[in-house]
mmCIF file of C-alpha atoms in Angstrom:
data_model
loop_
_atom_site.group_PDB
_atom_site.id
_atom_site.type_symbol
_atom_site.label_atom_id
_atom_site.label_comp_id
_atom_site.label_asym_id
_atom_site.label_seq_id
_atom_site.Cartn_x
_atom_site.Cartn_y
_atom_site.Cartn_z
ATOM 1 C CA MET A 1 0.000 0.000 0.000
ATOM 2 C CA GLU A 2 3.059 2.244 0.121
ATOM 3 C CA GLU A 3 2.267 3.691 -3.283
ATOM 4 C CA TYR A 4 -1.024 5.223 -2.143
ATOM 5 C CA GLY A 5 0.507 7.597 0.409
ATOM 6 C CA SER A 6 0.407 10.981 -1.250
ATOM 7 C CA ILE A 7 0.045 12.738 -4.573
ATOM 8 C CA GLU A 8 2.885 15.153 -5.296
ATOM 9 C CA ARG A 9 3.539 17.500 -8.195
ATOM 10 C CA GLU A 10 6.033 20.269 -8.954
ATOM 11 C CA ILE A 11 4.969 22.835 -11.523
ATOM 12 C CA GLN A 12 6.828 25.888 -12.776
ATOM 13 C CA VAL A 13 4.431 28.788 -13.395
ATOM 14 C CA ASP A 14 5.101 32.157 -14.997
ATOM 15 C CA ALA A 15 3.481 34.209 -12.262
ATOM 16 C CA PRO A 16 4.888 35.687 -9.052
ATOM 17 C CA PRO A 17 4.143 33.874 -5.752
ATOM 18 C CA GLU A 18 1.782 36.677 -4.647
ATOM 19 C CA VAL A 19 -0.456 36.095 -7.680
ATOM 20 C CA VAL A 20 -0.287 32.297 -7.381
ATOM 21 C CA TYR A 21 -1.210 32.531 -3.703
ATOM 22 C CA GLU A 22 -4.346 34.550 -4.470
ATOM 23 C CA VAL A 23 -5.373 32.050 -7.157
ATOM 24 C CA ILE A 24 -5.038 29.012 -4.858
ATOM 25 C CA SER A 25 -6.613 30.579 -1.776
ATOM 26 C CA THR A 26 -9.544 32.837 -2.722
ATOM 27 C CA PRO A 27 -13.011 31.658 -3.799
ATOM 28 C CA GLU A 28 -13.302 33.949 -6.825
ATOM 29 C CA HIS A 29 -10.071 32.536 -8.288
ATOM 30 C CA LEU A 30 -10.606 28.924 -7.164
ATOM 31 C CA ARG A 31 -13.868 28.819 -9.151
ATOM 32 C CA GLU A 32 -11.923 29.596 -12.321
ATOM 33 C CA TRP A 33 -9.843 26.413 -12.260
ATOM 34 C CA TRP A 34 -11.048 23.933 -9.632
ATOM 35 C CA PRO A 35 -14.580 23.628 -8.206
ATOM 36 C CA ASP A 36 -17.747 25.020 -9.708
ATOM 37 C CA GLU A 37 -18.439 26.867 -6.462
ATOM 38 C CA ALA A 38 -16.193 27.784 -3.538
ATOM 39 C CA GLU A 39 -16.829 29.476 -0.233
ATOM 40 C CA LEU A 40 -14.053 29.739 2.311
ATOM 41 C CA LYS A 41 -12.186 32.049 4.604
ATOM 42 C CA PRO A 42 -8.491 31.735 3.657
ATOM 43 C CA VAL A 43 -7.200 32.076 7.224
ATOM 44 C CA PRO A 44 -5.935 29.353 9.601
ATOM 45 C CA GLY A 45 -8.984 27.602 11.034
ATOM 46 C CA GLY A 46 -11.238 29.134 8.370
ATOM 47 C CA THR A 47 -13.891 26.791 7.043
ATOM 48 C CA GLY A 48 -15.792 26.549 3.824
ATOM 49 C CA VAL A 49 -17.186 24.271 1.161
ATOM 50 C CA ILE A 50 -16.367 23.539 -2.428
ATOM 51 C CA THR A 51 -18.945 22.190 -4.843
ATOM 52 C CA PHE A 52 -18.435 20.191 -8.003
ATOM 53 C CA GLY A 53 -21.447 20.321 -10.293
ATOM 54 C CA ASP A 54 -24.649 22.337 -10.033
ATOM 55 C CA ALA A 55 -25.203 23.088 -6.338
ATOM 56 C CA SER A 56 -28.984 22.773 -6.775
ATOM 57 C CA SER A 57 -28.645 19.258 -8.183
ATOM 58 C CA PRO A 58 -28.720 16.141 -5.974
ATOM 59 C CA ASP A 59 -25.716 14.921 -7.997
ATOM 60 C CA ALA A 60 -23.529 17.827 -6.842
ATOM 61 C CA LYS A 61 -20.507 16.816 -4.807
ATOM 62 C CA VAL A 62 -20.131 19.174 -1.856
ATOM 63 C CA GLU A 63 -16.965 18.901 0.245
ATOM 64 C CA PRO A 64 -16.318 20.841 3.443
ATOM 65 C CA LEU A 65 -12.789 22.075 3.997
ATOM 66 C CA THR A 66 -10.823 23.657 6.812
ATOM 67 C CA VAL A 67 -7.788 25.873 6.252
ATOM 68 C CA VAL A 68 -4.719 24.629 8.143
ATOM 69 C CA GLU A 69 -2.055 27.119 7.056
ATOM 70 C CA ALA A 70 -2.330 30.462 5.306
ATOM 71 C CA ASP A 71 1.109 32.029 4.995
ATOM 72 C CA PRO A 72 1.041 34.367 1.985
ATOM 73 C CA PRO A 73 2.775 34.158 -0.388
ATOM 74 C CA ARG A 74 4.548 30.963 0.716
ATOM 75 C CA ARG A 75 2.099 28.260 1.769
ATOM 76 C CA PHE A 76 -1.590 27.469 1.719
ATOM 77 C CA SER A 77 -2.960 24.187 3.041
ATOM 78 C CA PHE A 78 -6.331 22.767 3.934
ATOM 79 C CA ARG A 79 -7.972 19.541 5.072
ATOM 80 C CA TRP A 80 -10.906 18.079 3.183
ATOM 81 C CA VAL A 81 -12.675 14.772 2.493
ATOM 82 C CA TYR A 82 -13.855 14.271 6.045
ATOM 83 C CA ASP A 83 -17.130 13.081 7.521
ATOM 84 C CA GLY A 84 -19.001 13.691 10.691
ATOM 85 C CA PRO A 85 -18.973 16.294 13.396
ATOM 86 C CA GLU A 86 -15.375 15.935 14.593
ATOM 87 C CA ALA A 87 -12.766 18.426 13.460
ATOM 88 C CA PRO A 88 -10.645 17.304 10.528
ATOM 89 C CA GLY A 89 -7.178 16.067 11.396
ATOM 90 C CA PRO A 90 -4.700 13.308 10.644
ATOM 91 C CA GLY A 91 -6.586 10.040 10.321
ATOM 92 C CA ASN A 92 -9.956 11.437 9.238
ATOM 93 C CA SER A 93 -9.184 13.799 6.352
ATOM 94 C CA LEU A 94 -6.836 14.535 3.454
ATOM 95 C CA LEU A 95 -4.309 17.380 3.646
ATOM 96 C CA VAL A 96 -3.712 19.480 0.520
ATOM 97 C CA THR A 97 -0.624 21.724 0.600
ATOM 98 C CA PHE A 98 0.572 24.307 -1.894
ATOM 99 C CA ASP A 99 4.144 25.500 -1.281
ATOM 100 C CA LEU A 100 5.231 28.458 -3.408
ATOM 101 C CA VAL A 101 8.924 29.049 -4.052
ATOM 102 C CA PRO A 102 10.134 32.094 -6.030
ATOM 103 C CA SER A 103 11.902 30.851 -9.161
ATOM 104 C CA GLY A 104 13.284 33.356 -11.642
ATOM 105 C CA THR A 105 10.401 35.625 -12.624
ATOM 106 C CA GLY A 106 7.858 32.951 -11.725
ATOM 107 C CA THR A 107 7.025 30.421 -9.043
ATOM 108 C CA LEU A 108 7.813 26.786 -8.400
ATOM 109 C CA LEU A 109 4.527 25.385 -7.105
ATOM 110 C CA ARG A 110 4.928 22.277 -4.978
ATOM 111 C CA PHE A 111 1.603 20.527 -4.558
ATOM 112 C CA SER A 112 0.824 17.570 -2.324
ATOM 113 C CA GLU A 113 -2.251 15.746 -1.102
ATOM 114 C CA ALA A 114 -1.570 13.365 1.772
ATOM 115 C CA GLY A 115 -3.431 11.243 4.287
ATOM 116 C CA PHE A 116 -4.892 8.512 2.094
ATOM 117 C CA ARG A 117 -3.438 5.567 4.044
ATOM 118 C CA GLU A 118 -4.140 7.285 7.360
ATOM 119 C CA ARG A 119 -7.876 7.237 6.639
ATOM 120 C CA GLY A 120 -7.916 3.518 7.427
ATOM 121 C CA TRP A 121 -9.841 2.632 4.298
ATOM 122 C CA GLU A 122 -9.796 -0.980 3.114
ATOM 123 C CA ALA A 123 -7.381 -1.609 0.218
ATOM 124 C CA ALA A 124 -9.895 -1.326 -2.632
ATOM 125 C CA VAL A 125 -11.426 1.888 -1.236
ATOM 126 C CA LEU A 126 -7.958 3.366 -0.661
ATOM 127 C CA GLU A 127 -6.869 2.561 -4.211
ATOM 128 C CA ASP A 128 -10.090 3.955 -5.714
ATOM 129 C CA ALA A 129 -9.902 7.176 -3.672
ATOM 130 C CA TYR A 130 -6.236 7.676 -4.517
ATOM 131 C CA ARG A 131 -6.745 7.057 -8.241
ATOM 132 C CA ASP A 132 -9.826 9.318 -8.279
ATOM 133 C CA HIS A 133 -7.902 12.174 -6.651
ATOM 134 C CA GLU A 134 -4.815 11.590 -8.801
ATOM 135 C CA SER A 135 -6.983 11.777 -11.919
ATOM 136 C CA GLY A 136 -8.707 14.885 -10.564
ATOM 137 C CA TRP A 137 -5.458 16.736 -9.852
ATOM 138 C CA ASN A 138 -4.075 15.664 -13.244
ATOM 139 C CA HIS A 139 -7.090 17.490 -14.702
ATOM 140 C CA PHE A 140 -7.222 20.537 -12.407
ATOM 141 C CA LEU A 141 -3.547 21.461 -11.951
ATOM 142 C CA PRO A 142 -3.054 22.134 -15.690
ATOM 143 C CA ARG A 143 -6.214 24.268 -15.514
ATOM 144 C CA LEU A 144 -4.559 26.213 -12.681
ATOM 145 C CA VAL A 145 -1.504 26.841 -14.884
ATOM 146 C CA GLY A 146 -3.685 27.906 -17.832
ATOM 147 C CA TYR A 147 -5.696 30.260 -15.641
ATOM 148 C CA LEU A 148 -2.502 31.812 -14.221
ATOM 149 C CA ASP A 149 -1.142 32.258 -17.771
ATOM 150 C CA ARG A 150 -4.330 34.081 -18.823
ATOM 151 C CA LEU A 151 -4.382 36.178 -15.644
ATOM 152 C CA VAL A 152 -0.763 37.309 -15.994
ATOM 153 C CA ALA A 153 -1.170 38.000 -19.733
ATOM 154 C CA ALA A 154 -4.321 40.115 -19.211
ATOM 155 C CA PRO A 155 -3.738 43.845 -19.835
#
């Protein structure tokens, strides 16, 4: 099961860390590349929800999230994919982290999503969840880069 520990990506983007930080941490920018709807307070302990699909539809996927770290323009992280009334933490949620490192005139974005094995899911559920999220990030991270390119190029 070692291979289902975390999803990690490094992406070079042609935008300064301050711009990248805004795009990964504020609802109005998140909606442009990731969920269909986003509501959150981008401060440590801030909570919110992201929605995939039409929020009025029963098929919409609504995920609560809780901000763990908000250190502009260096790091933004949150926990999501958790159930029940208890606060999200290791063992009951996934941790998404964006680390932003200045690189030339742009930013090296280090992305990770961790906590899959810690959820205690049975092997098939773990593998399905990991592959689903890996596929999702393979779709959404290039959209993030494209959105940043358009944002920076805008007059």
